[in-house]
Amino acid sequence: MGDCFQTIVDVDAVPEDVETLASRAVAWLVDEKIVLAEQTYEMLGRPVYSPGRRWDDVTEWPGHGTDGLAVIRGRTVFWGSLGSSGVPVCPNCSAPADERSGLEALVAWNGTGSTELRCSACGRGEPLPEWTWQDDRFACGHLGFEIWNAARLRPEFVAELGRALGHRIRMVSGKL
């Protein structure tokens, strides 16, 4: 069996804006009746917002429910499916980097919050959060919205949350 998760990551959030952005996003989710205003329990040590009256409107299979939504604040390497072999993909030329370089960059970013990865194909260097990952394996950011055991989120909802934040977002998902 196992537990499934989906995480919406704000890749543009900077540490000093995280609390404001998190509050704005939660207020929007509550106003839209997607989650309830109070955090009712903890999952994996994180306070969780329970689904609201309109939760089913944001998923592809109504009636499936969820274990709730947690807001993750702080520098985090958000990960997707275990065992996937996704590698970083250059934001300039779409060439894949090698897995070792990508993992080394993730470790460095996790430790410092600032790492540039240089593309071996086009030669350009970009900050790691600019890179995408094959199979949506990782995303680097300071703000994430983690949903456990829910039906797949509608792409329209994910885009709406990105607009509410005013930032680019990425999705990672997987199963434990």
CSV table of N, CA and C in Angstrom, one decimal:
chain,number,residue,atom,x,y,z
A,1,MET,N,0.8,-1.2,0.0
A,1,MET,CA,0.0,0.0,0.0
A,1,MET,C,0.9,1.2,0.0
A,2,GLY,N,1.0,2.0,1.1
A,2,GLY,CA,1.8,3.1,1.2
A,2,GLY,C,1.0,4.4,1.2
A,3,ASP,N,1.7,5.5,1.4
A,3,ASP,CA,1.1,6.8,1.5
A,3,ASP,C,1.6,7.6,0.3
A,4,CYS,N,0.7,8.4,-0.3
A,4,CYS,CA,1.1,9.2,-1.5
A,4,CYS,C,1.1,10.7,-1.0
A,5,PHE,N,2.0,11.4,-1.7
A,5,PHE,CA,2.1,12.9,-1.4
A,5,PHE,C,2.2,13.7,-2.6
A,6,GLN,N,1.8,14.9,-2.6
A,6,GLN,CA,2.0,15.9,-3.6
A,6,GLN,C,2.5,17.2,-2.9
A,7,THR,N,3.5,17.8,-3.4
A,7,THR,CA,4.0,19.1,-2.8
A,7,THR,C,4.1,20.1,-3.9
A,8,ILE,N,3.4,21.3,-3.6
A,8,ILE,CA,3.5,22.4,-4.5
A,8,ILE,C,4.6,23.3,-3.9
A,9,VAL,N,5.6,23.6,-4.7
A,9,VAL,CA,6.8,24.3,-4.2
A,9,VAL,C,6.9,25.7,-4.8
A,10,ASP,N,7.0,26.7,-4.0
A,10,ASP,CA,7.2,28.1,-4.5
A,10,ASP,C,8.7,28.2,-4.7
A,11,VAL,N,9.2,28.2,-6.0
A,11,VAL,CA,10.6,28.3,-6.2
A,11,VAL,C,11.2,29.7,-6.2
A,12,ASP,N,10.3,30.7,-6.1
A,12,ASP,CA,10.7,32.1,-6.1
A,12,ASP,C,10.8,32.7,-4.7
A,13,ALA,N,10.2,32.0,-3.7
A,13,ALA,CA,10.1,32.6,-2.3
A,13,ALA,C,11.5,32.7,-1.8
A,14,VAL,N,11.7,33.8,-1.1
A,14,VAL,CA,13.0,34.1,-0.4
A,14,VAL,C,12.7,34.0,1.1
A,15,PRO,N,13.7,33.7,1.8
A,15,PRO,CA,13.5,33.4,3.3
A,15,PRO,C,12.8,34.6,4.0
A,16,GLU,N,13.1,35.8,3.7
A,16,GLU,CA,12.5,36.9,4.4
A,16,GLU,C,11.0,37.1,4.1
A,17,ASP,N,10.5,36.5,3.0
A,17,ASP,CA,9.1,36.7,2.6
A,17,ASP,C,8.3,35.4,2.9
A,18,VAL,N,8.9,34.4,3.4
A,18,VAL,CA,8.1,33.1,3.5
A,18,VAL,C,6.9,33.3,4.4
A,19,GLU,N,7.0,33.9,5.6
A,19,GLU,CA,5.9,34.0,6.5
A,19,GLU,C,4.7,34.8,5.8
A,20,THR,N,5.0,35.9,5.2
A,20,THR,CA,4.0,36.6,4.5
A,20,THR,C,3.3,35.8,3.4
A,21,LEU,N,4.1,35.1,2.6
A,21,LEU,CA,3.6,34.3,1.5
A,21,LEU,C,2.8,33.2,2.0
A,22,ALA,N,3.3,32.5,3.1
A,22,ALA,CA,2.5,31.4,3.6
A,22,ALA,C,1.2,31.9,4.2
A,23,SER,N,1.2,33.0,4.9
A,23,SER,CA,-0.1,33.5,5.4
A,23,SER,C,-1.1,33.9,4.3
A,24,ARG,N,-0.5,34.5,3.2
A,24,ARG,CA,-1.4,34.9,2.1
A,24,ARG,C,-2.0,33.6,1.4
A,25,ALA,N,-1.2,32.6,1.2
A,25,ALA,CA,-1.7,31.4,0.6
A,25,ALA,C,-2.7,30.7,1.5
A,26,VAL,N,-2.5,30.6,2.8
A,26,VAL,CA,-3.4,29.9,3.6
A,26,VAL,C,-4.7,30.8,3.7
A,27,ALA,N,-4.6,32.1,3.7
A,27,ALA,CA,-5.8,32.9,3.7
A,27,ALA,C,-6.6,32.7,2.5
A,28,TRP,N,-6.0,32.6,1.3
A,28,TRP,CA,-6.6,32.3,0.1
A,28,TRP,C,-7.3,30.9,0.1
A,29,LEU,N,-6.6,29.9,0.6
A,29,LEU,CA,-7.1,28.5,0.7
A,29,LEU,C,-8.4,28.5,1.6
A,30,VAL,N,-8.3,29.2,2.7
A,30,VAL,CA,-9.4,29.3,3.6
A,30,VAL,C,-10.6,30.0,3.0
A,31,ASP,N,-10.3,31.2,2.4
A,31,ASP,CA,-11.4,32.0,1.7
A,31,ASP,C,-12.1,31.2,0.6
A,32,GLU,N,-11.3,30.4,-0.1
A,32,GLU,CA,-11.9,29.5,-1.2
A,32,GLU,C,-12.6,28.3,-0.6
A,33,LYS,N,-12.5,28.1,0.7
A,33,LYS,CA,-13.1,26.9,1.4
A,33,LYS,C,-12.4,25.6,1.0
A,34,ILE,N,-11.2,25.7,0.6
A,34,ILE,CA,-10.4,24.5,0.2
A,34,ILE,C,-9.9,23.8,1.5
A,35,VAL,N,-9.4,24.6,2.5
A,35,VAL,CA,-9.0,24.0,3.7
A,35,VAL,C,-9.8,24.8,4.8
A,36,LEU,N,-9.8,24.2,6.0
A,36,LEU,CA,-10.4,24.9,7.2
A,36,LEU,C,-9.3,25.8,7.8
A,37,ALA,N,-9.7,26.8,8.5
A,37,ALA,CA,-8.8,27.8,9.1
A,37,ALA,C,-7.9,27.3,10.2
A,38,GLU,N,-8.4,26.3,11.0
A,38,GLU,CA,-7.7,25.8,12.1
A,38,GLU,C,-6.9,24.6,11.7
A,39,GLN,N,-5.7,24.5,12.3
A,39,GLN,CA,-4.8,23.3,12.1
A,39,GLN,C,-5.3,22.3,13.2
A,40,THR,N,-5.8,21.2,12.8
A,40,THR,CA,-6.4,20.3,13.7
A,40,THR,C,-5.6,19.2,14.2
A,41,TYR,N,-4.5,18.9,13.6
A,41,TYR,CA,-3.6,17.8,14.1
A,41,TYR,C,-2.2,17.9,13.4
A,42,GLU,N,-1.3,17.0,13.7
A,42,GLU,CA,0.0,17.0,13.1
A,42,GLU,C,0.2,15.7,12.3
A,43,MET,N,0.9,15.9,11.2
A,43,MET,CA,1.3,14.7,10.4
A,43,MET,C,2.8,14.9,10.2
A,44,LEU,N,3.6,13.9,10.5
A,44,LEU,CA,5.0,13.9,10.4
A,44,LEU,C,5.6,15.2,11.1
A,45,GLY,N,5.0,15.5,12.3
A,45,GLY,CA,5.5,16.6,13.1
A,45,GLY,C,5.1,18.0,12.6
A,46,ARG,N,4.3,18.0,11.5
A,46,ARG,CA,3.9,19.3,11.0
A,46,ARG,C,2.4,19.6,11.2
A,47,PRO,N,2.0,20.8,11.6
A,47,PRO,CA,0.6,21.1,11.8
A,47,PRO,C,-0.1,21.0,10.4
A,48,VAL,N,-1.3,20.5,10.4
A,48,VAL,CA,-2.0,20.2,9.2
A,48,VAL,C,-3.4,20.9,9.1
A,49,TYR,N,-3.7,21.5,8.0
A,49,TYR,CA,-5.0,22.0,7.8
A,49,TYR,C,-5.9,20.9,7.2
A,50,SER,N,-7.1,20.7,7.8
A,50,SER,CA,-8.0,19.7,7.3
A,50,SER,C,-8.7,20.2,6.0
A,51,PRO,N,-9.2,19.3,5.2
A,51,PRO,CA,-9.9,19.8,4.0
A,51,PRO,C,-11.2,20.5,4.3
A,52,GLY,N,-11.5,21.5,3.5
A,52,GLY,CA,-12.7,22.3,3.6
A,52,GLY,C,-13.8,21.8,2.7
A,53,ARG,N,-14.9,22.5,2.7
A,53,ARG,CA,-16.1,22.2,1.9
A,53,ARG,C,-15.8,22.0,0.4
A,54,ARG,N,-14.9,22.7,-0.1
A,54,ARG,CA,-14.6,22.7,-1.6
A,54,ARG,C,-13.3,21.9,-1.9
A,55,TRP,N,-12.9,21.0,-1.0
A,55,TRP,CA,-11.7,20.2,-1.3
A,55,TRP,C,-11.8,19.4,-2.6
A,56,ASP,N,-13.0,18.8,-2.7
A,56,ASP,CA,-13.2,17.9,-3.9
A,56,ASP,C,-13.1,18.7,-5.2
A,57,ASP,N,-13.3,20.0,-5.2
A,57,ASP,CA,-13.2,20.8,-6.4
A,57,ASP,C,-11.8,21.0,-6.9
A,58,VAL,N,-10.8,20.7,-6.1
A,58,VAL,CA,-9.4,20.9,-6.5
A,58,VAL,C,-8.7,19.6,-6.9
A,59,THR,N,-9.4,18.5,-6.8
A,59,THR,CA,-8.8,17.2,-7.2
A,59,THR,C,-9.5,16.6,-8.4
A,60,GLU,N,-8.8,15.7,-9.0
A,60,GLU,CA,-9.4,15.1,-10.2
A,60,GLU,C,-10.4,14.0,-9.9
A,61,TRP,N,-10.4,13.4,-8.7
A,61,TRP,CA,-11.4,12.4,-8.4
A,61,TRP,C,-12.1,12.8,-7.1
A,62,PRO,N,-13.2,13.4,-7.2
A,62,PRO,CA,-14.0,13.9,-6.0
A,62,PRO,C,-14.3,12.7,-5.1
A,63,GLY,N,-14.4,13.0,-3.8
A,63,GLY,CA,-14.8,12.0,-2.8
A,63,GLY,C,-13.6,11.2,-2.3
A,64,HIS,N,-12.4,11.4,-2.8
A,64,HIS,CA,-11.3,10.7,-2.3
A,64,HIS,C,-10.8,11.2,-1.0
A,65,GLY,N,-10.9,12.5,-0.7
A,65,GLY,CA,-10.5,13.0,0.6
A,65,GLY,C,-9.0,13.3,0.6
A,66,THR,N,-8.5,13.6,1.8
A,66,THR,CA,-7.1,13.8,2.0
A,66,THR,C,-6.7,13.7,3.5
A,67,ASP,N,-5.5,13.5,3.8
A,67,ASP,CA,-5.1,13.6,5.2
A,67,ASP,C,-4.7,15.0,5.6
A,68,GLY,N,-4.8,15.9,4.7
A,68,GLY,CA,-4.6,17.3,5.0
A,68,GLY,C,-3.5,18.0,4.3
A,69,LEU,N,-3.3,19.3,4.6
A,69,LEU,CA,-2.3,20.1,3.9
A,69,LEU,C,-1.4,20.7,5.0
A,70,ALA,N,-0.1,20.5,4.8
A,70,ALA,CA,0.9,21.1,5.7
A,70,ALA,C,1.7,22.2,4.9
A,71,VAL,N,2.0,23.3,5.6
A,71,VAL,CA,2.8,24.3,5.0
A,71,VAL,C,4.2,24.2,5.5
A,72,ILE,N,5.2,24.0,4.6
A,72,ILE,CA,6.6,23.8,5.0
A,72,ILE,C,7.3,25.1,4.7
A,73,ARG,N,7.9,25.6,5.8
A,73,ARG,CA,8.7,26.9,5.7
A,73,ARG,C,10.1,26.6,6.0
A,74,GLY,N,11.0,27.2,5.2
A,74,GLY,CA,12.4,27.1,5.4
A,74,GLY,C,13.1,26.4,4.2
A,75,ARG,N,14.4,26.6,4.1
A,75,ARG,CA,15.1,26.0,3.0
A,75,ARG,C,14.9,24.4,3.0
A,76,THR,N,14.4,23.9,1.9
A,76,THR,CA,14.1,22.5,1.8
A,76,THR,C,14.4,22.0,0.4
A,77,VAL,N,15.0,20.8,0.3
A,77,VAL,CA,15.0,20.1,-1.0
A,77,VAL,C,13.8,19.2,-0.9
A,78,PHE,N,12.8,19.6,-1.7
A,78,PHE,CA,11.5,18.8,-1.8
A,78,PHE,C,11.8,17.7,-2.8
A,79,TRP,N,11.4,16.5,-2.5
A,79,TRP,CA,11.7,15.3,-3.3
A,79,TRP,C,10.4,14.6,-3.7
A,80,GLY,N,10.5,14.0,-4.9
A,80,GLY,CA,9.4,13.2,-5.4
A,80,GLY,C,9.6,11.8,-5.2
A,81,SER,N,9.2,11.0,-6.1
A,81,SER,CA,9.2,9.5,-6.0
A,81,SER,C,10.5,9.0,-5.6
A,82,LEU,N,10.5,8.1,-4.7
A,82,LEU,CA,11.8,7.3,-4.4
A,82,LEU,C,12.1,6.4,-5.5
A,83,GLY,N,13.4,6.3,-5.8
A,83,GLY,CA,13.8,5.4,-6.8
A,83,GLY,C,13.7,5.9,-8.2
A,84,SER,N,13.2,7.1,-8.4
A,84,SER,CA,13.2,7.6,-9.8
A,84,SER,C,14.6,8.1,-10.1
A,85,SER,N,15.0,8.1,-11.4
A,85,SER,CA,16.3,8.5,-11.7
A,85,SER,C,16.4,9.8,-12.4
A,86,GLY,N,15.5,10.7,-12.0
A,86,GLY,CA,15.5,12.0,-12.6
A,86,GLY,C,16.8,12.8,-12.4
A,87,VAL,N,17.2,13.5,-13.4
A,87,VAL,CA,18.4,14.3,-13.4
A,87,VAL,C,18.0,15.8,-13.6
A,88,PRO,N,18.9,16.7,-13.2
A,88,PRO,CA,18.6,18.1,-13.5
A,88,PRO,C,18.6,18.4,-15.0
A,89,VAL,N,17.7,19.3,-15.4
A,89,VAL,CA,17.6,19.7,-16.8
A,89,VAL,C,17.8,21.2,-16.9
A,90,CYS,N,18.7,21.5,-17.8
A,90,CYS,CA,19.2,22.9,-18.0
A,90,CYS,C,18.0,23.8,-18.4
A,91,PRO,N,17.8,25.0,-17.7
A,91,PRO,CA,16.8,25.9,-18.0
A,91,PRO,C,17.0,26.6,-19.3
A,92,ASN,N,18.2,26.6,-19.8
A,92,ASN,CA,18.5,27.3,-21.0
A,92,ASN,C,18.4,26.5,-22.3
A,93,CYS,N,18.9,25.3,-22.3
A,93,CYS,CA,19.0,24.5,-23.5
A,93,CYS,C,18.3,23.1,-23.3
A,94,SER,N,17.7,22.8,-22.2
A,94,SER,CA,17.0,21.6,-21.9
A,94,SER,C,17.9,20.3,-21.9
A,95,ALA,N,19.2,20.5,-21.9
A,95,ALA,CA,20.1,19.3,-21.8
A,95,ALA,C,20.1,18.8,-20.4
A,96,PRO,N,20.1,17.4,-20.3
A,96,PRO,CA,20.2,16.9,-18.9
A,96,PRO,C,21.6,16.9,-18.4
A,97,ALA,N,21.8,17.2,-17.1
A,97,ALA,CA,23.1,17.1,-16.4
A,97,ALA,C,23.3,15.7,-16.0
A,98,ASP,N,24.5,15.4,-15.5
A,98,ASP,CA,24.7,14.0,-15.0
A,98,ASP,C,24.1,14.0,-13.6
A,99,GLU,N,23.8,12.8,-13.2
A,99,GLU,CA,23.1,12.6,-11.9
A,99,GLU,C,24.0,13.0,-10.7
A,100,ARG,N,25.3,12.7,-10.8
A,100,ARG,CA,26.2,13.0,-9.7
A,100,ARG,C,26.3,14.5,-9.5
A,101,SER,N,26.5,15.3,-10.6
A,101,SER,CA,26.5,16.8,-10.5
A,101,SER,C,25.3,17.3,-9.8
A,102,GLY,N,24.1,16.7,-10.3
A,102,GLY,CA,22.8,17.2,-9.7
A,102,GLY,C,22.8,16.9,-8.2
A,103,LEU,N,23.1,15.7,-7.8
A,103,LEU,CA,23.1,15.4,-6.4
A,103,LEU,C,24.1,16.2,-5.5
A,104,GLU,N,25.3,16.5,-6.1
A,104,GLU,CA,26.2,17.3,-5.4
A,104,GLU,C,25.7,18.7,-5.2
A,105,ALA,N,25.0,19.2,-6.3
A,105,ALA,CA,24.4,20.6,-6.2
A,105,ALA,C,23.3,20.6,-5.2
A,106,LEU,N,22.5,19.5,-5.1
A,106,LEU,CA,21.4,19.5,-4.1
A,106,LEU,C,22.0,19.5,-2.7
A,107,VAL,N,23.0,18.8,-2.4
A,107,VAL,CA,23.6,18.8,-1.1
A,107,VAL,C,24.2,20.2,-0.8
A,108,ALA,N,24.8,20.8,-1.7
A,108,ALA,CA,25.3,22.2,-1.5
A,108,ALA,C,24.2,23.2,-1.3
A,109,TRP,N,23.2,23.1,-2.1
A,109,TRP,CA,22.0,24.1,-1.9
A,109,TRP,C,21.4,23.9,-0.6
A,110,ASN,N,21.2,22.6,-0.2
A,110,ASN,CA,20.6,22.3,1.1
A,110,ASN,C,21.4,22.9,2.3
A,111,GLY,N,22.7,22.9,2.1
A,111,GLY,CA,23.6,23.5,3.2
A,111,GLY,C,23.7,25.0,3.2
A,112,THR,N,23.6,25.6,2.0
A,112,THR,CA,23.8,27.0,1.9
A,112,THR,C,22.6,27.8,1.4
A,113,GLY,N,21.8,27.2,0.6
A,113,GLY,CA,20.7,28.0,0.0
A,113,GLY,C,21.1,28.7,-1.2
A,114,SER,N,22.3,28.4,-1.7
A,114,SER,CA,22.8,29.1,-2.9
A,114,SER,C,23.8,28.2,-3.6
A,115,THR,N,23.4,27.7,-4.8
A,115,THR,CA,24.3,26.9,-5.6
A,115,THR,C,24.0,27.1,-7.0
A,116,GLU,N,25.1,27.2,-7.8
A,116,GLU,CA,24.9,27.3,-9.3
A,116,GLU,C,25.3,26.0,-9.9
A,117,LEU,N,24.6,25.6,-10.9
A,117,LEU,CA,24.9,24.4,-11.6
A,117,LEU,C,25.2,24.8,-13.0
A,118,ARG,N,26.4,24.4,-13.6
A,118,ARG,CA,26.8,24.7,-14.9
A,118,ARG,C,26.4,23.6,-15.9
A,119,CYS,N,25.8,24.0,-17.0
A,119,CYS,CA,25.4,23.0,-18.0
A,119,CYS,C,26.6,22.6,-18.8
A,120,SER,N,26.8,21.3,-19.0
A,120,SER,CA,27.9,20.8,-19.8
A,120,SER,C,27.6,20.9,-21.3
A,121,ALA,N,26.4,21.1,-21.7
A,121,ALA,CA,26.0,21.3,-23.1
A,121,ALA,C,26.2,22.7,-23.6
A,122,CYS,N,25.6,23.7,-22.9
A,122,CYS,CA,25.6,25.1,-23.3
A,122,CYS,C,26.6,25.9,-22.6
A,123,GLY,N,27.1,25.4,-21.4
A,123,GLY,CA,28.1,26.1,-20.7
A,123,GLY,C,27.6,27.2,-19.7
A,124,ARG,N,26.3,27.4,-19.7
A,124,ARG,CA,25.8,28.5,-18.9
A,124,ARG,C,25.5,27.9,-17.5
A,125,GLY,N,25.8,28.8,-16.5
A,125,GLY,CA,25.5,28.4,-15.1
A,125,GLY,C,24.2,29.1,-14.6
A,126,GLU,N,23.4,28.4,-13.9
A,126,GLU,CA,22.2,29.0,-13.3
A,126,GLU,C,22.0,28.5,-11.9
A,127,PRO,N,21.4,29.3,-11.0
A,127,PRO,CA,21.1,28.8,-9.7
A,127,PRO,C,20.3,27.5,-9.7
A,128,LEU,N,20.5,26.7,-8.8
A,128,LEU,CA,19.9,25.3,-8.8
A,128,LEU,C,18.4,25.4,-8.8
A,129,PRO,N,17.7,26.3,-8.1
A,129,PRO,CA,16.2,26.3,-8.2
A,129,PRO,C,15.7,26.6,-9.6
A,130,GLU,N,16.5,27.2,-10.5
A,130,GLU,CA,16.0,27.4,-11.9
A,130,GLU,C,16.0,26.1,-12.7
A,131,TRP,N,16.7,25.1,-12.3
A,131,TRP,CA,16.7,23.9,-13.0
A,131,TRP,C,15.5,23.1,-12.7
A,132,THR,N,14.9,22.4,-13.7
A,132,THR,CA,13.9,21.4,-13.5
A,132,THR,C,14.5,20.1,-13.4
A,133,TRP,N,13.7,19.1,-13.1
A,133,TRP,CA,14.3,17.7,-12.9
A,133,TRP,C,13.4,16.7,-13.7
A,134,GLN,N,14.1,15.8,-14.4
A,134,GLN,CA,13.4,14.8,-15.1
A,134,GLN,C,12.5,14.0,-14.0
A,135,ASP,N,11.3,13.6,-14.4
A,135,ASP,CA,10.4,12.9,-13.5
A,135,ASP,C,10.0,13.8,-12.3
A,136,ASP,N,10.2,15.1,-12.4
A,136,ASP,CA,9.8,16.0,-11.2
A,136,ASP,C,10.4,15.4,-9.9
A,137,ARG,N,11.7,15.0,-10.0
A,137,ARG,CA,12.3,14.3,-8.9
A,137,ARG,C,12.6,15.2,-7.7
A,138,PHE,N,13.0,16.5,-8.0
A,138,PHE,CA,13.3,17.4,-6.9
A,138,PHE,C,12.8,18.8,-7.2
A,139,ALA,N,12.7,19.6,-6.2
A,139,ALA,CA,12.5,21.1,-6.4
A,139,ALA,C,13.1,21.7,-5.1
A,140,CYS,N,13.8,22.8,-5.3
A,140,CYS,CA,14.4,23.5,-4.2
A,140,CYS,C,13.7,24.8,-3.9
A,141,GLY,N,13.4,25.0,-2.6
A,141,GLY,CA,12.6,26.2,-2.3
A,141,GLY,C,12.6,26.4,-0.8
A,142,HIS,N,12.0,27.5,-0.4
A,142,HIS,CA,11.8,27.9,1.0
A,142,HIS,C,10.4,27.8,1.5
A,143,LEU,N,9.4,27.4,0.5
A,143,LEU,CA,8.0,27.3,0.9
A,143,LEU,C,7.4,26.2,0.1
A,144,GLY,N,6.7,25.3,0.8
A,144,GLY,CA,6.0,24.2,0.1
A,144,GLY,C,4.7,23.9,0.7
A,145,PHE,N,3.8,23.4,0.0
A,145,PHE,CA,2.5,23.0,0.4
A,145,PHE,C,2.3,21.5,0.2
A,146,GLU,N,2.4,20.7,1.3
A,146,GLU,CA,2.5,19.3,1.2
A,146,GLU,C,1.1,18.7,1.5
A,147,ILE,N,0.6,17.8,0.6
A,147,ILE,CA,-0.7,17.2,0.7
A,147,ILE,C,-0.5,15.7,0.7
A,148,TRP,N,-1.1,15.0,1.7
A,148,TRP,CA,-0.9,13.6,1.8
A,148,TRP,C,-2.2,12.8,1.5
A,149,ASN,N,-2.0,11.7,0.8
A,149,ASN,CA,-3.1,10.8,0.5
A,149,ASN,C,-4.4,11.5,-0.1
A,150,ALA,N,-4.2,12.2,-1.1
A,150,ALA,CA,-5.3,12.9,-1.8
A,150,ALA,C,-5.3,12.5,-3.3
A,151,ALA,N,-6.4,12.6,-3.9
A,151,ALA,CA,-6.5,12.4,-5.3
A,151,ALA,C,-5.6,13.4,-6.0
A,152,ARG,N,-5.2,13.2,-7.2
A,152,ARG,CA,-4.3,14.1,-8.0
A,152,ARG,C,-4.9,15.5,-8.0
A,153,LEU,N,-4.1,16.5,-7.7
A,153,LEU,CA,-4.6,17.9,-7.7
A,153,LEU,C,-4.8,18.3,-9.2
A,154,ARG,N,-5.9,19.1,-9.4
A,154,ARG,CA,-6.2,19.6,-10.7
A,154,ARG,C,-5.1,20.6,-11.1
A,155,PRO,N,-4.6,20.6,-12.3
A,155,PRO,CA,-3.6,21.6,-12.7
A,155,PRO,C,-4.1,23.0,-12.6
A,156,GLU,N,-5.3,23.2,-12.8
A,156,GLU,CA,-5.9,24.6,-12.7
A,156,GLU,C,-5.8,25.1,-11.3
A,157,PHE,N,-6.0,24.2,-10.3
A,157,PHE,CA,-5.8,24.6,-8.9
A,157,PHE,C,-4.4,24.9,-8.6
A,158,VAL,N,-3.5,24.1,-9.0
A,158,VAL,CA,-2.0,24.4,-8.8
A,158,VAL,C,-1.6,25.7,-9.4
A,159,ALA,N,-2.1,26.0,-10.6
A,159,ALA,CA,-1.8,27.3,-11.3
A,159,ALA,C,-2.4,28.4,-10.5
A,160,GLU,N,-3.7,28.3,-10.0
A,160,GLU,CA,-4.3,29.3,-9.2
A,160,GLU,C,-3.5,29.6,-7.9
A,161,LEU,N,-3.0,28.6,-7.2
A,161,LEU,CA,-2.2,28.8,-6.0
A,161,LEU,C,-0.9,29.6,-6.4
A,162,GLY,N,-0.3,29.2,-7.5
A,162,GLY,CA,0.8,30.0,-8.0
A,162,GLY,C,0.5,31.5,-8.2
A,163,ARG,N,-0.7,31.7,-8.8
A,163,ARG,CA,-1.1,33.1,-9.0
A,163,ARG,C,-1.4,33.8,-7.7
A,164,ALA,N,-1.9,33.1,-6.7
A,164,ALA,CA,-2.2,33.7,-5.4
A,164,ALA,C,-0.9,34.0,-4.7
A,165,LEU,N,0.2,33.2,-4.9
A,165,LEU,CA,1.5,33.5,-4.4
A,165,LEU,C,2.2,34.6,-5.2
A,166,GLY,N,1.9,34.7,-6.5
A,166,GLY,CA,2.6,35.6,-7.4
A,166,GLY,C,3.9,35.1,-7.8
A,167,HIS,N,4.1,33.8,-7.7
A,167,HIS,CA,5.4,33.2,-8.0
A,167,HIS,C,5.3,32.0,-8.9
A,168,ARG,N,6.4,31.5,-9.4
A,168,ARG,CA,6.5,30.3,-10.1
A,168,ARG,C,6.4,29.1,-9.1
A,169,ILE,N,5.8,28.1,-9.5
A,169,ILE,CA,5.7,26.9,-8.6
A,169,ILE,C,6.1,25.7,-9.4
A,170,ARG,N,6.5,24.6,-8.7
A,170,ARG,CA,6.7,23.3,-9.2
A,170,ARG,C,6.1,22.3,-8.4
A,171,MET,N,5.7,21.2,-9.0
A,171,MET,CA,5.1,20.1,-8.3
A,171,MET,C,6.1,18.9,-8.2
A,172,VAL,N,6.1,18.3,-7.0
A,172,VAL,CA,6.8,17.0,-6.9
A,172,VAL,C,5.7,16.1,-6.2
A,173,SER,N,5.8,14.8,-6.5
A,173,SER,CA,4.8,13.9,-5.9
A,173,SER,C,5.5,12.5,-5.9
A,174,GLY,N,4.9,11.7,-5.0
A,174,GLY,CA,5.4,10.3,-4.9
A,174,GLY,C,4.7,9.5,-4.0
A,175,LYS,N,5.2,8.4,-3.7
A,175,LYS,CA,4.6,7.4,-2.8
A,175,LYS,C,5.6,6.7,-1.9
A,176,LEU,N,5.3,6.6,-0.6
A,176,LEU,CA,6.2,6.0,0.3
A,176,LEU,C,5.8,4.5,0.5
